[in-house]
Coordinates of N, CA, C and O in Angstrom, one line a residue:
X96 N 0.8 -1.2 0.0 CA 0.0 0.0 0.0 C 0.9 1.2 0.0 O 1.9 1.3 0.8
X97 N 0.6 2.3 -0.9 CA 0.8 3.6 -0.3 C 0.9 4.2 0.1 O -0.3 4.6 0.3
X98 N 1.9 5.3 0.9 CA 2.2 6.4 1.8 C 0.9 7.2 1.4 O 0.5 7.4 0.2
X99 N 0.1 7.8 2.9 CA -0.8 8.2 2.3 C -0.6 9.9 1.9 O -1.6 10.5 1.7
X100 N 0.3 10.5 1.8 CA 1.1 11.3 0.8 C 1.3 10.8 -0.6 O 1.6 11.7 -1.3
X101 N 1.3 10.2 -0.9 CA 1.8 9.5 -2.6 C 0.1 9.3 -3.3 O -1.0 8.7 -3.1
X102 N 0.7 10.4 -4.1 CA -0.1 11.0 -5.0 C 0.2 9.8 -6.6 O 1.0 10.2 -7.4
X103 N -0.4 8.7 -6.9 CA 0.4 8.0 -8.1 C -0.3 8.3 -9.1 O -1.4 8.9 -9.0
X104 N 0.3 8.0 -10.3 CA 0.2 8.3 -11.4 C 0.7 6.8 -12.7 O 1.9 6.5 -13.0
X105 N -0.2 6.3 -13.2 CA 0.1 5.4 -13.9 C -0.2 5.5 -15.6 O -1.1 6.0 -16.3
X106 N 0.8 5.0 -15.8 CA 1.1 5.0 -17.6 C 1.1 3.3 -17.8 O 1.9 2.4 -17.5
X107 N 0.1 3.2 -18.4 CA -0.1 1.4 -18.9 C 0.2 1.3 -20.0 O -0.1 2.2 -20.8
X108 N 0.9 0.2 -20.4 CA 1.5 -0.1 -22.0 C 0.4 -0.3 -22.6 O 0.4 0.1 -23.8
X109 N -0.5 -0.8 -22.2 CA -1.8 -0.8 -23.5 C -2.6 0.1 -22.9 O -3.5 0.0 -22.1
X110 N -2.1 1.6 -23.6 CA -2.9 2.5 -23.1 C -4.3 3.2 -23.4 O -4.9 4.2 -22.9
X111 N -4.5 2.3 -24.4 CA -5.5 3.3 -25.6 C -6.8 2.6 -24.5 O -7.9 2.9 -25.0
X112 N -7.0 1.9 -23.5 CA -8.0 1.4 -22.4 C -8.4 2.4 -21.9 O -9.5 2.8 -21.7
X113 N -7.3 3.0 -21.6 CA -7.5 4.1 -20.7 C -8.3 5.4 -21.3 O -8.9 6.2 -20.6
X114 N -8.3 5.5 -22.5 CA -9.0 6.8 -23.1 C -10.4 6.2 -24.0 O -10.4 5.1 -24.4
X115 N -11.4 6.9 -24.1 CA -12.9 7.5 -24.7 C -12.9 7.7 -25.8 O -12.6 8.8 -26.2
X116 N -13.3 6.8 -26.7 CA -13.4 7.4 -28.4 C -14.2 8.5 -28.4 O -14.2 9.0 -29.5
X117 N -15.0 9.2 -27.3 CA -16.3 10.1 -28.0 C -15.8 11.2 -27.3 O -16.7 12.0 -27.0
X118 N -14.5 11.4 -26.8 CA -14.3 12.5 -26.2 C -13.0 13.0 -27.3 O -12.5 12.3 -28.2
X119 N -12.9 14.2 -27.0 CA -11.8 15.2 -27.6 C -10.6 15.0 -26.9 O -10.8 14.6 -25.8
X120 N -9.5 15.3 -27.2 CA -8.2 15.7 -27.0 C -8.4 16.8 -25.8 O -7.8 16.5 -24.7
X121 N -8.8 17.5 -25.8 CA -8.4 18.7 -25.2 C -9.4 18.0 -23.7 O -9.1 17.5 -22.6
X122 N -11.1 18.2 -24.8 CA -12.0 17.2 -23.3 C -11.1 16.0 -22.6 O -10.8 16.4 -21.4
X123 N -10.6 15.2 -22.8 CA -9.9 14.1 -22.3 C -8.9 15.1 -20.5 O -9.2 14.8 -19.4
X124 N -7.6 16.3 -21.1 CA -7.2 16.5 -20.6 C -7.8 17.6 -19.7 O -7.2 18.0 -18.7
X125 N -8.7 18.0 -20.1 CA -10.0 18.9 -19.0 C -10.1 18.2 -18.2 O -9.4 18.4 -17.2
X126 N -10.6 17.3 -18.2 CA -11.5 16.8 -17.6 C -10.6 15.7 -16.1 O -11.1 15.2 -15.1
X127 N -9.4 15.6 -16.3 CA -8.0 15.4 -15.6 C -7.7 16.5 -15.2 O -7.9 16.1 -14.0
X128 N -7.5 17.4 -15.1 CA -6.7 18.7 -14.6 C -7.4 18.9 -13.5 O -8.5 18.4 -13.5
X129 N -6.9 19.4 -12.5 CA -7.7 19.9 -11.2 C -7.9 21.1 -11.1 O -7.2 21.8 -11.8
X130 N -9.0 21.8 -10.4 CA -9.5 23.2 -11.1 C -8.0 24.1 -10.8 O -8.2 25.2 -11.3
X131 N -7.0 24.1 -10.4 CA -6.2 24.8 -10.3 C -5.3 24.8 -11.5 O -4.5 25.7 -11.7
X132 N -5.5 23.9 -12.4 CA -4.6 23.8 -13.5 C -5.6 23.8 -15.1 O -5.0 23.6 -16.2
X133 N -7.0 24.1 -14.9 CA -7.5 24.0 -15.9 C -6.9 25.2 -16.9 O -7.0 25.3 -18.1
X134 N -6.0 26.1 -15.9 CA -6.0 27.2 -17.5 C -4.9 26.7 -18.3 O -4.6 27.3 -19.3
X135 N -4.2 25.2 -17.5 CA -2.5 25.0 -18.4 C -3.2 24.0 -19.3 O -2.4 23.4 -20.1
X136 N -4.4 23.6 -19.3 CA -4.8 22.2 -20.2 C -4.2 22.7 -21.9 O -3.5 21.8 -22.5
X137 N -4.4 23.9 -22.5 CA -4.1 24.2 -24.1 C -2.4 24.7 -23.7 O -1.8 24.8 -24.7
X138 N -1.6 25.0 -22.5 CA -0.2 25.1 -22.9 C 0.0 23.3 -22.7 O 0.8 22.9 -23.6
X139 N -0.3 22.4 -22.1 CA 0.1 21.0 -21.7 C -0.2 20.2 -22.6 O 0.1 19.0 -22.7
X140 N -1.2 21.0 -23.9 CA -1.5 20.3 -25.1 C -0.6 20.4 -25.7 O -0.2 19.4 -26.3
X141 N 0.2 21.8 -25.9 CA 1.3 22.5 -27.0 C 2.2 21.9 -26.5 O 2.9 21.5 -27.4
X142 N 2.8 21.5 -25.5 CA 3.7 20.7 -25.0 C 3.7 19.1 -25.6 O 4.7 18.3 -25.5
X143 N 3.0 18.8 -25.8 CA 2.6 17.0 -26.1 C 2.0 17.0 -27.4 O 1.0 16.3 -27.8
X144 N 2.9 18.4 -28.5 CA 2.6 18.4 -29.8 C 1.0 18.4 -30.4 O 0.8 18.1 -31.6
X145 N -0.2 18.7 -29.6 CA -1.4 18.9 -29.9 C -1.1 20.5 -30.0 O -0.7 21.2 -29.1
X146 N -1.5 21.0 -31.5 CA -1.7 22.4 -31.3 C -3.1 22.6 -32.5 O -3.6 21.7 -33.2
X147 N -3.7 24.2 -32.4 CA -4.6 24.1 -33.3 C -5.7 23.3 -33.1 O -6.2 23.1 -32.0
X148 N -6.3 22.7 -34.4 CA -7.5 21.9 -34.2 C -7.0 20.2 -33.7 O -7.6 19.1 -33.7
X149 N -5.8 20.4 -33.5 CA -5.4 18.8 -33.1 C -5.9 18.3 -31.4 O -5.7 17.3 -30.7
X150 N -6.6 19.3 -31.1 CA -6.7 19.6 -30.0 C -8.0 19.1 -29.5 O -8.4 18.7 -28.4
X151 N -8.8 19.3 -31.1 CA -10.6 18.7 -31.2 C -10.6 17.7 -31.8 O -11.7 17.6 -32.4
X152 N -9.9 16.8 -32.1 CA -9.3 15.3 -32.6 C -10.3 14.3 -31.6 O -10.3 14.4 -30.4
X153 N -10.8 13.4 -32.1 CA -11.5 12.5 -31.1 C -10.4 11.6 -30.7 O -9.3 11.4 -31.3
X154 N -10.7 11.1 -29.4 CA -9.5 10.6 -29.1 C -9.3 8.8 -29.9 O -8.2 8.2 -30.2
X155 N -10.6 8.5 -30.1 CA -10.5 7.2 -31.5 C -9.7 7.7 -32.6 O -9.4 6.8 -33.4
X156 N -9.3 8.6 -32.8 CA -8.9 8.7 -34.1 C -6.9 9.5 -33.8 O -6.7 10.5 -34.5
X157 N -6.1 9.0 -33.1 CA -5.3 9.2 -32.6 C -4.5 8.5 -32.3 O -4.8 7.7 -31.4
X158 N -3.1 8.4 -33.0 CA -2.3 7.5 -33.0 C -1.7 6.9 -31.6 O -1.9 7.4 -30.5
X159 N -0.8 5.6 -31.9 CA -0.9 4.9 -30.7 C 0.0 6.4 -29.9 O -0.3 6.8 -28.8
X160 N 1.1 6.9 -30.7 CA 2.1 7.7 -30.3 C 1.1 9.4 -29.7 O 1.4 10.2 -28.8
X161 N 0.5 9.4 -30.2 CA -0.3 10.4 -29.9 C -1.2 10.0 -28.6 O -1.5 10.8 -27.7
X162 N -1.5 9.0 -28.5 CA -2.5 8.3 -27.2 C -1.2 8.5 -26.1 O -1.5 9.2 -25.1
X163 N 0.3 7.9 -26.1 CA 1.2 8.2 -25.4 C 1.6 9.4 -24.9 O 2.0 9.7 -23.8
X164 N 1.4 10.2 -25.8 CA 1.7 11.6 -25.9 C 0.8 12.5 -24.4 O 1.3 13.0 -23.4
X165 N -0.7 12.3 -24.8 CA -2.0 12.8 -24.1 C -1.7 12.0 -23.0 O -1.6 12.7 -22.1
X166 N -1.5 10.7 -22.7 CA -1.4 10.0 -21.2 C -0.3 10.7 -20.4 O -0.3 10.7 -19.2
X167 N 0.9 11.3 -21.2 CA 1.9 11.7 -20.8 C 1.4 13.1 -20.2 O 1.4 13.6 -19.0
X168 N 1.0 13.7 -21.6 CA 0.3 15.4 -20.7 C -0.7 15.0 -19.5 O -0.7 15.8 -18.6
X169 N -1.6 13.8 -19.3 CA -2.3 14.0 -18.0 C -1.6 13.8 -17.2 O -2.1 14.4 -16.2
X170 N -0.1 12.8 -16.7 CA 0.2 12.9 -16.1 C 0.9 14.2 -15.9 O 1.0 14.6 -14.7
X171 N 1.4 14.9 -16.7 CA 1.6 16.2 -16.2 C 0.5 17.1 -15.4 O 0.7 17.9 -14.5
X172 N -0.1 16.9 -15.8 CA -1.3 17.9 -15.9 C -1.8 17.5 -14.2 O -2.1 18.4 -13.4
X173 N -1.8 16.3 -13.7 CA -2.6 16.1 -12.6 C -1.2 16.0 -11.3 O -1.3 16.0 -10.1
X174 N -0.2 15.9 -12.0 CA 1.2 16.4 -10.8 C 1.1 15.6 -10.0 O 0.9 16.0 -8.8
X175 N 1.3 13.7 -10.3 CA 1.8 12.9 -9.1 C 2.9 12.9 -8.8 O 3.6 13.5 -9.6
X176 N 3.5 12.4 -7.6 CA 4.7 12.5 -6.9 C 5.4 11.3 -7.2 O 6.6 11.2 -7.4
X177 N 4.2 10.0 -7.2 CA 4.9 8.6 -7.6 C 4.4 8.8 -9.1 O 3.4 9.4 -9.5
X178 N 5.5 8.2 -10.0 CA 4.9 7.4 -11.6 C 5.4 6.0 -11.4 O 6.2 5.5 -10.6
X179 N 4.5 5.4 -12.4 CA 4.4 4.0 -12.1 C 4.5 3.7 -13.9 O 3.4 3.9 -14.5
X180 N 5.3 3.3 -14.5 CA 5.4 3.1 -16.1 C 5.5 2.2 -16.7 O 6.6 1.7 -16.7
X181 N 4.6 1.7 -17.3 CA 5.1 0.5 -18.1 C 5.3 0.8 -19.3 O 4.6 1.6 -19.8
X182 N 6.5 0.2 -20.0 CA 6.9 0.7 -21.5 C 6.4 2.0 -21.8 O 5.6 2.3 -22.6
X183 N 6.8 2.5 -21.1 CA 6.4 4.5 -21.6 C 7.0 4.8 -22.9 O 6.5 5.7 -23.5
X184 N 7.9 4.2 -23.5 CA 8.8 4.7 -24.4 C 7.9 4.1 -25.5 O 8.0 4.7 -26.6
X185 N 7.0 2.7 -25.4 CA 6.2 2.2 -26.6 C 5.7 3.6 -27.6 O 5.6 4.7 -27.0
X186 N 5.6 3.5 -28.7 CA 4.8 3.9 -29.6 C 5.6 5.3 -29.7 O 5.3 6.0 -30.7
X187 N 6.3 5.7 -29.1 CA 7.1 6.9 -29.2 C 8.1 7.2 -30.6 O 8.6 6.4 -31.4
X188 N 8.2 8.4 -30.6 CA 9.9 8.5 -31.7 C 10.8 9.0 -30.8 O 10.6 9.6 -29.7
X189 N 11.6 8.7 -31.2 CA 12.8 8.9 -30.7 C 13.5 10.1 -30.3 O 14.3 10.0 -29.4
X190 N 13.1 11.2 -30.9 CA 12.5 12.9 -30.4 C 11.4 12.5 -29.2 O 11.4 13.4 -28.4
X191 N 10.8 12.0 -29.0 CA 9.4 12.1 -27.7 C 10.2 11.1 -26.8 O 10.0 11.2 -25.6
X192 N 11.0 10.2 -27.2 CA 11.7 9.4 -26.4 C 12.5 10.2 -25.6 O 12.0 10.2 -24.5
X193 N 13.7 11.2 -25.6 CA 14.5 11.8 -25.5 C 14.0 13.1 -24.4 O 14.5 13.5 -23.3
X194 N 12.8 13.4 -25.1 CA 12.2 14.7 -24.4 C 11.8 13.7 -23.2 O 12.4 13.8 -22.2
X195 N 11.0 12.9 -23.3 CA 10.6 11.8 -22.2 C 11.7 11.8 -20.9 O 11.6 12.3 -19.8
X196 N 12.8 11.0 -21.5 CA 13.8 10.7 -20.5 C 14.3 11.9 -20.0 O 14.6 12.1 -18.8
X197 N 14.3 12.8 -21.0 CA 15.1 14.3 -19.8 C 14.1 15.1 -19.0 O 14.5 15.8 -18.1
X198 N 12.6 15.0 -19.2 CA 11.7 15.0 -18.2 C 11.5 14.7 -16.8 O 11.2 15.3 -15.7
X199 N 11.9 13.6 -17.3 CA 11.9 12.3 -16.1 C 13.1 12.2 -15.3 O 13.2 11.6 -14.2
X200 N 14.0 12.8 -15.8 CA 15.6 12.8 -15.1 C 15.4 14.1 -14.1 O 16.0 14.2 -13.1
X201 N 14.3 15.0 -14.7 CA 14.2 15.9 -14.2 C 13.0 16.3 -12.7 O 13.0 17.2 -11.9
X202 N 12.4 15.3 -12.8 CA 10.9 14.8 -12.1 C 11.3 14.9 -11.0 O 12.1 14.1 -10.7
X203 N 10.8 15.8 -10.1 CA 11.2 15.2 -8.4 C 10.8 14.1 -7.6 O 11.4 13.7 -6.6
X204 N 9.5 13.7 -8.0 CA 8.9 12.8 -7.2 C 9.7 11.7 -8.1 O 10.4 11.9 -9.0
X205 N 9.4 10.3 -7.4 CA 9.5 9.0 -7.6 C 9.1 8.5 -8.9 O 8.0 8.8 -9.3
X206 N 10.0 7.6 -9.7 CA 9.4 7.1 -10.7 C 9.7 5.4 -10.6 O 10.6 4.9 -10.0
X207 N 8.9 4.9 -11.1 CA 9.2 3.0 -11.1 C 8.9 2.8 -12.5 O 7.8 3.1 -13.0
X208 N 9.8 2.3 -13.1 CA 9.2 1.8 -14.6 C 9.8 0.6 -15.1 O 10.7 0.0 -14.5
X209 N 9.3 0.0 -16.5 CA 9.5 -0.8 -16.4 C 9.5 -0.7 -18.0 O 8.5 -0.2 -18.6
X210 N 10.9 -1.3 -18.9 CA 11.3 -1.1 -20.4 C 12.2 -1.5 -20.7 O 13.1 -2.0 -20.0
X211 N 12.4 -1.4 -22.4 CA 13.2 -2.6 -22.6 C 14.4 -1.5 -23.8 O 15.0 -1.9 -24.8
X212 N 14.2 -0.6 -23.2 CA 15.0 0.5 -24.2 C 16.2 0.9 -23.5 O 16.2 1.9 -22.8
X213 N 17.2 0.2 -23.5 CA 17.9 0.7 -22.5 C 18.8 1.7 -22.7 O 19.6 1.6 -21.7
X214 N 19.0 2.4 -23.4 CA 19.5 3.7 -23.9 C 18.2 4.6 -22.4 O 18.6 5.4 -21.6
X215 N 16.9 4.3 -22.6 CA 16.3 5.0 -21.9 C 16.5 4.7 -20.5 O 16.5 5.6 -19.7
X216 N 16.7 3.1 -19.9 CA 16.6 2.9 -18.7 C 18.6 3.2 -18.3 O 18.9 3.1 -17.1
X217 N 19.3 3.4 -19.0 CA 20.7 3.8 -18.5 C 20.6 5.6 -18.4 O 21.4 6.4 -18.0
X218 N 19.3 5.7 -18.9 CA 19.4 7.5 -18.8 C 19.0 7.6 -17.4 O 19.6 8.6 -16.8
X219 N 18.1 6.7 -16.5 CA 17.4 7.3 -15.6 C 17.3 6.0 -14.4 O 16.6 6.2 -13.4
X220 N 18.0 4.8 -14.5 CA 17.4 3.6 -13.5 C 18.8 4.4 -12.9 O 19.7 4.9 -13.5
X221 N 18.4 4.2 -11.3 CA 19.2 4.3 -9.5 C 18.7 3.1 -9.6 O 19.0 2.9 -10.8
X222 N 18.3 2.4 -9.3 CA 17.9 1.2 -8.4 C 17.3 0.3 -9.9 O 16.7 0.8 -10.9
X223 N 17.8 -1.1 -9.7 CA 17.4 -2.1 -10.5 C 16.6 -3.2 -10.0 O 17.0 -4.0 -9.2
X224 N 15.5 -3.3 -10.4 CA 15.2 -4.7 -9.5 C 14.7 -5.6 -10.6 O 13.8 -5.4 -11.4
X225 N 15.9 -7.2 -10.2 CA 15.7 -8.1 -11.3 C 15.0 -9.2 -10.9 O 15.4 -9.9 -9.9
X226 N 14.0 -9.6 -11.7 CA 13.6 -11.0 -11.3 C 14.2 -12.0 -11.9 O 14.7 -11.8 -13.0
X227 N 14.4 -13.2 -11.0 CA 15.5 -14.2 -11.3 C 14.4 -15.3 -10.9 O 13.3 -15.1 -10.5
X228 N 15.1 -16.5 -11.1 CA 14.1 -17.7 -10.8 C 14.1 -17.8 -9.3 O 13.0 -18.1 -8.7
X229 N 15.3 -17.6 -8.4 CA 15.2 -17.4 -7.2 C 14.2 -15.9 -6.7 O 14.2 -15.8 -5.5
X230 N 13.8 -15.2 -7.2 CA 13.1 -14.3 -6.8 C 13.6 -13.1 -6.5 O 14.8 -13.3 -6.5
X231 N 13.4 -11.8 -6.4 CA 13.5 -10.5 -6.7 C 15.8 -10.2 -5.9 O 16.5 -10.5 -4.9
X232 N 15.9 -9.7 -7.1 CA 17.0 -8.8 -6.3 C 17.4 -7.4 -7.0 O 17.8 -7.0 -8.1
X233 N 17.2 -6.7 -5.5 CA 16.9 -5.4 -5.1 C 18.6 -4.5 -5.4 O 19.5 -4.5 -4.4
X234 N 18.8 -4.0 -6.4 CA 19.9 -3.8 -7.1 C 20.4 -2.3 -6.6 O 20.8 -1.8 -7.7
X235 N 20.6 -1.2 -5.7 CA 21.2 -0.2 -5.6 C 22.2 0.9 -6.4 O 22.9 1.7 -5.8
X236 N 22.3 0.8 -7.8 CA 22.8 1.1 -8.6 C 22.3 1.5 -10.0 O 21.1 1.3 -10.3
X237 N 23.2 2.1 -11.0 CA 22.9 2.6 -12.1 C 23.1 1.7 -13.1 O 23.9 0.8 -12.7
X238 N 22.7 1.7 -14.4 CA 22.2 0.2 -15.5 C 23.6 -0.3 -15.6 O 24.0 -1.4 -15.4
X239 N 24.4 0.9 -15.9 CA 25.6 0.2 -16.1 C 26.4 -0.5 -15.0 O 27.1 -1.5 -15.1
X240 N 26.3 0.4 -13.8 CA 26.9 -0.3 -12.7 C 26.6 -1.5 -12.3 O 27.4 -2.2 -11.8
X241 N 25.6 -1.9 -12.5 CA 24.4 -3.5 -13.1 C 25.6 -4.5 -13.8 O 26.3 -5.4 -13.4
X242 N 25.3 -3.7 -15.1 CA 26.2 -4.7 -16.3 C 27.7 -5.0 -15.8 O 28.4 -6.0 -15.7
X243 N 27.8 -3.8 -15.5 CA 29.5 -4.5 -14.8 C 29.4 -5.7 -14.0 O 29.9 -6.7 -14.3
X244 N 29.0 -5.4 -13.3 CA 28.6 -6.6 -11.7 C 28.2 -7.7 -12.3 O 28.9 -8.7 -12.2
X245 N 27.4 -7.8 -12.9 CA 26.0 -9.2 -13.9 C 27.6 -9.5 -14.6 O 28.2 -10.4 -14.2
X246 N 28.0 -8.8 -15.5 CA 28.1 -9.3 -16.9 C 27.4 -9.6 -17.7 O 27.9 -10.4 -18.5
X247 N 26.1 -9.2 -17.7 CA 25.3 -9.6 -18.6 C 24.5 -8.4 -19.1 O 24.2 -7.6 -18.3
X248 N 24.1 -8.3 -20.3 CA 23.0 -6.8 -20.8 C 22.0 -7.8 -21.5 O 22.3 -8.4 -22.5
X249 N 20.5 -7.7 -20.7 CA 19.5 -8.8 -21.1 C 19.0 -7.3 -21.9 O 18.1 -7.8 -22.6
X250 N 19.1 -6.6 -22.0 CA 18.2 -5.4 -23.0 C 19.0 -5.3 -24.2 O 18.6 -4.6 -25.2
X251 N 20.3 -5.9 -24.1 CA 20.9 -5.8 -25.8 C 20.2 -6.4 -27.1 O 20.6 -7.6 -27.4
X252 N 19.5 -5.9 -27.7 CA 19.3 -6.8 -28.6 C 20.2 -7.6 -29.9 O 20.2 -8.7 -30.4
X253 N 20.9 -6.6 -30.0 CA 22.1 -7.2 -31.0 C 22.7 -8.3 -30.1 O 22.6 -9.4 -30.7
X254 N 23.2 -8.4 -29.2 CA 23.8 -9.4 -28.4 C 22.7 -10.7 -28.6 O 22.7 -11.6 -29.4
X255 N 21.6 -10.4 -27.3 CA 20.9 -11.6 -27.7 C 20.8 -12.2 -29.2 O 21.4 -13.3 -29.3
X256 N 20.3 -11.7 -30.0 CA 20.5 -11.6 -31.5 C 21.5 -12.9 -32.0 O 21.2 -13.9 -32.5
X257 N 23.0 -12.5 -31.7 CA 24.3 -13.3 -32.0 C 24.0 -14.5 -30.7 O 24.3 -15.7 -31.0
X258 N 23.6 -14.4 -29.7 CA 23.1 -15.5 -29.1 C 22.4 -16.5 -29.7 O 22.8 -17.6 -30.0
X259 N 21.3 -16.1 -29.9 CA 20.0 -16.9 -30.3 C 20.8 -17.6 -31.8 O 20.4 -18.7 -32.1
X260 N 21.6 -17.0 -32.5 CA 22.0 -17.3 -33.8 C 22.6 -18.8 -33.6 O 23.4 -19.3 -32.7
X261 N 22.2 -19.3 -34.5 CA 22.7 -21.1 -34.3 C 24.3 -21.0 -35.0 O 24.7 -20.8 -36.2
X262 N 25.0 -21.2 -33.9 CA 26.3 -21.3 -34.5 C 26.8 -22.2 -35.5 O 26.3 -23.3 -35.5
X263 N 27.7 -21.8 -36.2 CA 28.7 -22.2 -37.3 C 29.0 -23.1 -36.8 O 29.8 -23.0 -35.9
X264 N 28.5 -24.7 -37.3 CA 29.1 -25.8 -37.5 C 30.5 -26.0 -38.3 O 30.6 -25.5 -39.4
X265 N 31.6 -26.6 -37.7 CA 32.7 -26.7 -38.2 C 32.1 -27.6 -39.7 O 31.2 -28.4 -39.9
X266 N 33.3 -26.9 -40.6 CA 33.1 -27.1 -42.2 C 33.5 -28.8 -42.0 O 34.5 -29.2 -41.5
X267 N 32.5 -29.7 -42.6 CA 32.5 -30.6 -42.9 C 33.4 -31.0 -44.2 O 33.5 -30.3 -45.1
X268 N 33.9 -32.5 -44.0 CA 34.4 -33.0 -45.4 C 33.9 -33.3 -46.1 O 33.1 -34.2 -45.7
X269 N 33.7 -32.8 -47.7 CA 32.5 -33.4 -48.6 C 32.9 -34.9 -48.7 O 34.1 -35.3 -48.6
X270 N 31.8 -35.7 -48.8 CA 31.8 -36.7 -48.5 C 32.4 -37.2 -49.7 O 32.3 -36.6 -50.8
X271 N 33.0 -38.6 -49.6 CA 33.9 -38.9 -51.1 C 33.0 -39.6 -51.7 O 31.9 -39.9 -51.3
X272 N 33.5 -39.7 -52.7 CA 32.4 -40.1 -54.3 C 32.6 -41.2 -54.0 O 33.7 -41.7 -53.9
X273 N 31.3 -41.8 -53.9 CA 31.4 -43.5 -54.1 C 30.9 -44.2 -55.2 O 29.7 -44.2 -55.3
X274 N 31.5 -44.7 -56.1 CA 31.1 -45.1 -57.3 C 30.4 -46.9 -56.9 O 30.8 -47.9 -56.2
X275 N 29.2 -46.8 -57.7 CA 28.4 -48.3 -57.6 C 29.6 -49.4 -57.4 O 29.6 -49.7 -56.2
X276 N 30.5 -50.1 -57.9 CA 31.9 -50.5 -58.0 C 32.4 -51.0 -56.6 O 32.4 -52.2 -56.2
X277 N 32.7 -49.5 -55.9 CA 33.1 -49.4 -55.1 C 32.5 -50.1 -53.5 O 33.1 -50.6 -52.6
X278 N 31.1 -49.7 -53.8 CA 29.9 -49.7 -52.8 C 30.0 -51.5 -52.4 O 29.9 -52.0 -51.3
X279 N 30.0 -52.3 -53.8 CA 29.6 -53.8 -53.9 C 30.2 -54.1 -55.0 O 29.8 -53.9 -56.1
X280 N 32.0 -54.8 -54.3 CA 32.5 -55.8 -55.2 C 32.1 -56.6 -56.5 O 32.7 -56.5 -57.6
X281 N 30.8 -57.2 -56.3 CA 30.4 -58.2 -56.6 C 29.7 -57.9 -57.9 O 29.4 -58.7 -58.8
X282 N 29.4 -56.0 -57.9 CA 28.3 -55.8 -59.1 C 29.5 -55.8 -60.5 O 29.1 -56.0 -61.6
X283 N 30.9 -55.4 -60.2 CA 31.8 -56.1 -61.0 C 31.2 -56.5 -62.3 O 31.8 -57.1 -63.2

C-alpha cells in the first residue's frame, strides 16, 4: 500500500484502455486537470505536440504515439509525486523518447518503470530490480553499474540476436564419391 502522501500516477502499456473514443483531445485533458490547472490544459496540449485543431481530434482517431503523448500530458497535468510506467517509451519517436527521459531525469517525485530500451533505462534507472528464478533482487545502482557486476546486458538486442544465432558448424568433409563398384564388389 501507499504512503498516504503518494499521489500515483500510472502510464499502462496498453494504453489506448484508458482513453474514450467520444471524447476530444483537449475534453480528455479537462477533464484530468484539477481546477487549479484548468488554464494550463491548451499550454500541456502544445507541449505534447497537440496544437490548433489537433486539440478537437477524437481521441478514437489518434495514434498509438499520440494516445502516449495525451497520457503523458495527463500525467503532467494532474502532478503525481509517484509514476508507475510500463513501457512509456512504446509507440514513441525517438524525439518524444529523448524529451521523455530528460523529463523524467528531471521529475522530483518517484518514478518506477518498467522497459526494454535501454538507452532509456541507463538515462534514468538508481535502483534495479531483477527477477531471477530465485526471486527479486533489489539492485542499488545505475544500469551500467548492473552490467558491470551481472556481466550480462538482457536489454541488448544485438547481443541476444548473435546469441539466439545457431552457431557455425565446423566445415565438414565433402563426403567422397562413391562409385556403384566401389559400394559392392560383386556388381563387378
Amino acid at each position: 500500500e501507499w504512503g498516504h502522501e503518494a499521489n500515483v500516477g500510472y502510464f499502462a502499456q496498453d494504453h489506448h484502455e484508458q482513453l474514450h473514443g467520444s471524447e476530444t483531445v483537449f475534453k480528455y485533458l479537462e477533464e484530468k486537470a484539477p481546477a487549479d490547472m484548468r488554464d494550463k490544459v491548451r499550454s500541456v496540449l502544445g507541449q505534447m505536440l497537440f496544437s490548433g485543431d489537433d486539440a478537437h481530434k477524437l481521441v478514437a482517431q489518434i495514434s498509438g504515439g499520440e494516445a502516449a503523448r495525451l497520457l503523458i500530458g495527463g500525467l503532467i497535468i494532474t502532478q503525481p509525486n509517484v509514476l508507475v510506467m510500463d513501457e512509456p517509451t512504446n509507440h514513441l519517436d525517438l524525439e518524444a523518447i529523448d524529451a521523455l527521459g530528460n523529463a523524467l531525469k528531471a521529475y522530483p517525485g518517484s518514478c518506477i518503470f518498467v522497459s526494454h530500451d535501454r538507452d532509456f533505462v541507463r538515462l534514468l534507472a538508481t535502483r534495479i530490480i531483477v527477477l531471477t528464478q530465485n526471486g527479486l533482487e533489489d539492485i542499488t545502482a545505475s544500469y551500467d553499474d548492473y552490467l558491470n557486476a551481472a556481466g550480462q546486458d538482457y536489454l541488448s538486442r544485438a547481443k541476444q540476436a548473435v546469441e539466439k544465432k545457431p552457431q557455425k558448424a565446423e566445415a565438414k568433409k565433402p563426403a567422397p564419391k562413391v562409385m556403384p563398384d566401389k559400394i559392392n564388389p560383386r556388381l563387378q
